Amino acid sequence: MSYVFMKVLESSPERYDFGIKILSLGRINKIMHDMADSVRSGDSVLEIGCGTGTLAGMCGEKGGMITCIDLSDKMLSIARRKIERVKERVDLRRLSAMEIDTEFEDHSFDIILSSLVFSELEDDELRFVIHQCCRILKKDGYLVVVDEVEPDNLIPRVFYRGLRLPMAISTYILTQRITRPIKDFKEKIKESGFNIVEAKNYGFRTQLIKAQKRD
Ligand SMILES: C[S@@+](CC[C@H](N)C(=O)[O-])C[C@H]1O[C@@H](n2cnc3c(N)ncnc32)[C@H](O)[C@@H]1O
């Protein structure tokens, strides 16, 4: 729920790492290590919305070859400093997730990673991006995503939205942007040609989903 304030943090990238630790109640490091665990040496990896490059650095240390995309020049410049030790294995590009259809060929990556980005997309954008992820993954490739998900059942969902609303309004006043917890996340991923192989909850509606491209 606290991720509702993410847009406020993003407007001040130099404070992002500190802020996200607080919003995630200290869980962000564990979450990113869990995501990086899927990467093997030599894997070609795409990270969508790399932010300040923490996860990219971890994947680089594991020997992955990572292409990182993000919309924000400020985030990318912080990431550039952070991945210095593994810079020969990390390619940072200013690119929108909405451009991956023209930028990457079919079967380009072993793994696609993305944390706390899909909740920033509109529903039709999210479906488009997941569909493209399936296209650009190699056979049996993995999509590993972490984000804020909505409760599945109606009453908890309504209650959750009600609790979140005042925070969403204050974030909107400060940034003119909002994030939205993802509804039916697993179903959307399955519909795009994946099998879910792992779903892990970190509390406060934060979920990691690991999905494998179907034949
Ligand atoms: C909340 S931050 C998450 C950063 C990092 N993945 C993390 O977990 O700390 C969201 C990031 O996604 C980027 N972003 C948002 N929409 C995007 C889009 N359509 N394409 C690429 N990057 C995007 C933002 O610039 C920001 O760096």
Short mmCIF file of C-alpha atoms and ligand atoms in Angstrom, two decimals:
data_model
loop_
_atom_site.label_atom_id
_atom_site.label_comp_id
_atom_site.label_asym_id
_atom_site.label_seq_id
_atom_site.Cartn_x
_atom_site.Cartn_y
_atom_site.Cartn_z
CA MET A 1 0.00 0.00 0.00
CA SER A 2 2.79 2.41 0.86
CA TYR A 3 3.96 2.11 -2.78
CA VAL A 4 1.22 4.58 -3.55
CA PHE A 5 3.87 7.21 -2.71
CA MET A 6 6.35 5.84 -5.27
CA LYS A 7 5.72 8.68 -7.71
CA VAL A 8 6.76 11.16 -5.03
CA LEU A 9 10.06 9.32 -4.62
CA GLU A 10 10.64 9.13 -8.36
CA SER A 11 10.43 12.90 -8.61
CA SER A 12 13.58 12.99 -6.47
CA PRO A 13 15.79 10.15 -7.81
CA GLU A 14 18.75 10.93 -5.53
CA ARG A 15 16.51 10.09 -2.56
CA TYR A 16 14.88 7.12 -4.27
CA ASP A 17 16.99 4.33 -2.76
CA PHE A 18 16.51 5.59 0.78
CA GLY A 19 12.80 6.22 0.24
CA ILE A 20 12.04 2.84 -1.31
CA LYS A 21 13.67 1.11 1.67
CA ILE A 22 11.20 2.92 3.90
CA LEU A 23 8.17 2.32 1.67
CA SER A 24 9.02 -1.36 1.36
CA LEU A 25 9.67 -1.58 5.13
CA GLY A 26 13.20 -2.75 4.44
CA ARG A 27 12.14 -5.58 2.13
CA ILE A 28 13.43 -4.17 -1.17
CA ASN A 29 16.91 -5.68 -0.87
CA LYS A 30 15.57 -9.17 -0.22
CA ILE A 31 13.07 -8.78 -3.07
CA MET A 32 15.80 -7.80 -5.52
CA HIS A 33 18.07 -10.63 -4.41
CA ASP A 34 15.19 -13.04 -4.97
CA MET A 35 14.70 -11.63 -8.49
CA ALA A 36 18.42 -11.78 -9.28
CA ASP A 37 18.46 -15.44 -8.15
CA SER A 38 16.82 -16.36 -11.45
CA VAL A 39 19.81 -15.06 -13.42
CA ARG A 40 22.60 -17.45 -14.43
CA SER A 41 26.00 -16.51 -15.75
CA GLY A 42 25.78 -15.74 -19.47
CA ASP A 43 22.01 -15.12 -19.48
CA SER A 44 20.80 -12.26 -21.65
CA VAL A 45 18.55 -10.17 -19.41
CA LEU A 46 16.21 -7.25 -20.05
CA GLU A 47 15.24 -5.09 -17.10
CA ILE A 48 12.24 -2.84 -17.69
CA GLY A 49 12.27 0.34 -15.58
CA CYS A 50 15.65 -0.19 -13.95
CA GLY A 51 15.44 2.98 -11.83
CA THR A 52 18.69 3.54 -9.95
CA GLY A 53 20.20 0.25 -11.15
CA THR A 54 20.31 -1.80 -7.93
CA LEU A 55 18.94 -4.96 -9.53
CA ALA A 56 21.04 -4.49 -12.68
CA GLY A 57 24.17 -4.35 -10.51
CA MET A 58 23.21 -7.61 -8.77
CA CYS A 59 22.53 -9.34 -12.10
CA GLY A 60 25.83 -8.06 -13.49
CA GLU A 61 27.65 -9.55 -10.47
CA LYS A 62 26.05 -12.89 -11.33
CA GLY A 63 27.50 -12.77 -14.83
CA GLY A 64 24.32 -11.81 -16.69
CA MET A 65 24.40 -9.54 -19.74
CA ILE A 66 21.81 -6.92 -18.93
CA THR A 67 19.98 -4.41 -21.09
CA CYS A 68 18.27 -1.89 -18.82
CA ILE A 69 15.62 0.50 -20.02
CA ASP A 70 14.07 3.42 -18.18
CA LEU A 71 12.28 6.62 -19.10
CA SER A 72 14.11 8.83 -16.62
CA ASP A 73 17.50 10.35 -17.44
CA LYS A 74 18.07 11.13 -13.77
CA MET A 75 17.43 7.54 -12.71
CA LEU A 76 19.72 6.31 -15.48
CA SER A 77 22.55 8.62 -14.44
CA ILE A 78 22.39 7.27 -10.87
CA ALA A 79 22.26 3.73 -12.29
CA ARG A 80 25.35 4.46 -14.42
CA ARG A 81 27.35 5.22 -11.27
CA LYS A 82 25.99 2.21 -9.40
CA ILE A 83 26.80 -0.39 -12.05
CA GLU A 84 30.37 0.91 -12.57
CA ARG A 85 31.97 -2.39 -11.38
CA VAL A 86 30.04 -4.43 -13.96
CA LYS A 87 29.64 -1.81 -16.66
CA GLU A 88 30.90 -4.06 -19.43
CA ARG A 89 27.89 -6.33 -18.80
CA VAL A 90 25.21 -3.63 -18.44
CA ASP A 91 23.75 -1.59 -21.29
CA LEU A 92 21.65 1.34 -19.99
CA ARG A 93 19.18 2.84 -22.45
CA ARG A 94 16.64 5.63 -22.21
CA LEU A 95 13.64 3.87 -23.63
CA SER A 96 9.99 3.41 -22.75
CA ALA A 97 8.50 0.01 -22.06
CA MET A 98 6.03 0.98 -24.78
CA GLU A 99 8.82 0.89 -27.37
CA ILE A 100 10.01 -2.66 -26.82
CA ASP A 101 7.87 -3.80 -29.76
CA THR A 102 10.11 -2.03 -32.27
CA GLU A 103 13.37 -2.13 -30.31
CA PHE A 104 13.84 -5.84 -29.66
CA GLU A 105 13.55 -8.83 -31.97
CA ASP A 106 11.73 -12.07 -31.23
CA HIS A 107 13.60 -14.49 -28.92
CA SER A 108 16.18 -11.92 -27.73
CA PHE A 109 16.33 -12.60 -23.96
CA ASP A 110 16.61 -15.48 -21.49
CA ILE A 111 15.01 -13.45 -18.69
CA ILE A 112 13.00 -10.26 -18.34
CA LEU A 113 12.89 -8.56 -14.95
CA SER A 114 10.79 -5.65 -13.75
CA SER A 115 10.07 -4.38 -10.27
CA LEU A 116 7.54 -1.74 -9.26
CA VAL A 117 7.04 -0.55 -12.83
CA PHE A 118 3.98 -2.38 -14.15
CA SER A 119 1.79 -0.66 -11.53
CA GLU A 120 2.66 2.62 -13.27
CA LEU A 121 1.12 1.48 -16.57
CA GLU A 122 -2.48 1.78 -17.70
CA ASP A 123 -4.26 -1.54 -18.08
CA ASP A 124 -3.98 -1.64 -21.89
CA GLU A 125 -0.29 -0.66 -21.69
CA LEU A 126 0.33 -3.42 -19.16
CA ARG A 127 -1.26 -6.04 -21.42
CA PHE A 128 0.76 -4.76 -24.37
CA VAL A 129 4.05 -4.92 -22.44
CA ILE A 130 3.44 -8.42 -21.06
CA HIS A 131 2.53 -9.61 -24.55
CA GLN A 132 5.73 -8.10 -25.95
CA CYS A 133 7.76 -9.68 -23.15
CA CYS A 134 6.51 -13.07 -24.31
CA ARG A 135 7.47 -12.30 -27.91
CA ILE A 136 11.02 -11.16 -27.14
CA LEU A 137 11.80 -13.97 -24.69
CA LYS A 138 13.59 -17.04 -25.94
CA LYS A 139 11.87 -20.43 -25.78
CA ASP A 140 11.39 -21.40 -22.10
CA GLY A 141 12.52 -17.91 -21.04
CA TYR A 142 11.34 -16.35 -17.78
CA LEU A 143 9.49 -13.19 -16.84
CA VAL A 144 10.12 -12.22 -13.20
CA VAL A 145 8.07 -9.31 -11.92
CA VAL A 146 7.41 -7.75 -8.55
CA ASP A 147 4.62 -5.31 -7.91
CA GLU A 148 1.72 -4.22 -5.78
CA VAL A 149 -1.29 -6.42 -6.49
CA GLU A 150 -4.93 -5.93 -5.56
CA PRO A 151 -6.73 -8.48 -3.40
CA ASP A 152 -8.57 -11.07 -5.51
CA ASN A 153 -11.85 -11.01 -3.60
CA LEU A 154 -14.35 -8.20 -3.90
CA ILE A 155 -14.74 -7.09 -0.27
CA PRO A 156 -11.01 -6.96 0.56
CA ARG A 157 -10.47 -5.25 -2.79
CA VAL A 158 -13.02 -2.50 -2.06
CA PHE A 159 -11.58 -2.06 1.45
CA TYR A 160 -8.03 -1.85 0.06
CA ARG A 161 -9.01 0.74 -2.55
CA GLY A 162 -10.72 2.82 0.13
CA LEU A 163 -7.64 2.77 2.37
CA ARG A 164 -5.38 3.67 -0.53
CA LEU A 165 -7.47 6.48 -1.95
CA PRO A 166 -6.39 9.37 0.34
CA MET A 167 -2.73 8.48 -0.29
CA ALA A 168 -3.33 8.28 -4.04
CA ILE A 169 -4.96 11.70 -4.01
CA SER A 170 -2.10 13.29 -2.08
CA THR A 171 0.43 11.66 -4.45
CA TYR A 172 -1.52 12.96 -7.42
CA ILE A 173 -1.56 16.48 -5.99
CA LEU A 174 2.22 16.36 -5.56
CA THR A 175 3.19 14.65 -8.82
CA GLN A 176 0.16 14.61 -11.16
CA ARG A 177 0.83 10.88 -11.49
CA ILE A 178 -0.47 7.82 -9.70
CA THR A 179 0.32 4.14 -9.40
CA ARG A 180 -2.37 1.49 -9.34
CA PRO A 181 -2.16 -1.92 -7.68
CA ILE A 182 -2.46 -4.56 -10.38
CA LYS A 183 -5.74 -6.39 -10.74
CA ASP A 184 -5.70 -10.05 -11.84
CA PHE A 185 -1.94 -9.92 -12.43
CA LYS A 186 -1.43 -13.67 -12.77
CA GLU A 187 -4.33 -13.98 -15.21
CA LYS A 188 -2.95 -11.18 -17.38
CA ILE A 189 0.43 -12.93 -17.48
CA LYS A 190 -1.10 -16.31 -18.27
CA GLU A 191 -3.25 -14.80 -21.06
CA SER A 192 -0.10 -13.54 -22.78
CA GLY A 193 1.43 -17.00 -23.17
CA PHE A 194 3.10 -17.80 -19.85
CA ASN A 195 2.83 -20.49 -17.19
CA ILE A 196 3.19 -19.23 -13.62
CA VAL A 197 6.00 -21.18 -11.94
CA GLU A 198 6.27 -19.24 -8.68
CA ALA A 199 4.29 -16.64 -6.75
CA LYS A 200 5.76 -15.24 -3.57
CA ASN A 201 4.22 -12.71 -1.19
CA TYR A 202 6.26 -10.20 0.77
CA GLY A 203 3.37 -8.68 2.72
CA PHE A 204 1.55 -5.40 2.11
CA ARG A 205 0.25 -6.71 -1.24
CA THR A 206 3.75 -7.00 -2.72
CA GLN A 207 4.04 -10.07 -4.91
CA LEU A 208 6.80 -11.66 -6.98
CA ILE A 209 5.60 -13.64 -9.97
CA LYS A 210 7.93 -15.86 -11.95
CA ALA A 211 6.45 -17.08 -15.22
CA GLN A 212 7.85 -19.23 -18.00
CA LYS A 213 7.08 -18.72 -21.67
CA ARG A 214 4.82 -21.47 -22.99
CA ASP A 215 5.75 -23.32 -26.19
C1 LIG B 1 9.17 2.83 -8.79
S1 LIG B 1 10.51 2.95 -9.87
C2 LIG B 1 11.17 1.31 -9.74
C3 LIG B 1 12.63 1.29 -10.03
C4 LIG B 1 13.30 -0.05 -9.80
N1 LIG B 1 12.80 -1.03 -10.73
C5 LIG B 1 13.07 -0.47 -8.38
O1 LIG B 1 12.37 -1.46 -8.14
O2 LIG B 1 13.59 0.20 -7.47
C6 LIG B 1 9.76 2.90 -11.46
C7 LIG B 1 10.77 3.14 -12.58
O3 LIG B 1 10.14 2.82 -13.81
C8 LIG B 1 10.41 3.83 -14.72
N2 LIG B 1 9.30 3.83 -15.67
C9 LIG B 1 8.02 4.18 -15.46
N3 LIG B 1 7.28 4.00 -16.56
C10 LIG B 1 8.13 3.52 -17.50
C11 LIG B 1 7.98 3.15 -18.86
N4 LIG B 1 6.80 3.23 -19.48
N5 LIG B 1 9.07 2.71 -19.53
C12 LIG B 1 10.27 2.62 -18.92
N6 LIG B 1 10.47 2.95 -17.64
C13 LIG B 1 9.43 3.41 -16.94
C14 LIG B 1 10.52 5.10 -13.91
O4 LIG B 1 11.29 6.09 -14.58
C15 LIG B 1 11.23 4.58 -12.67
O5 LIG B 1 12.62 4.62 -12.79
#
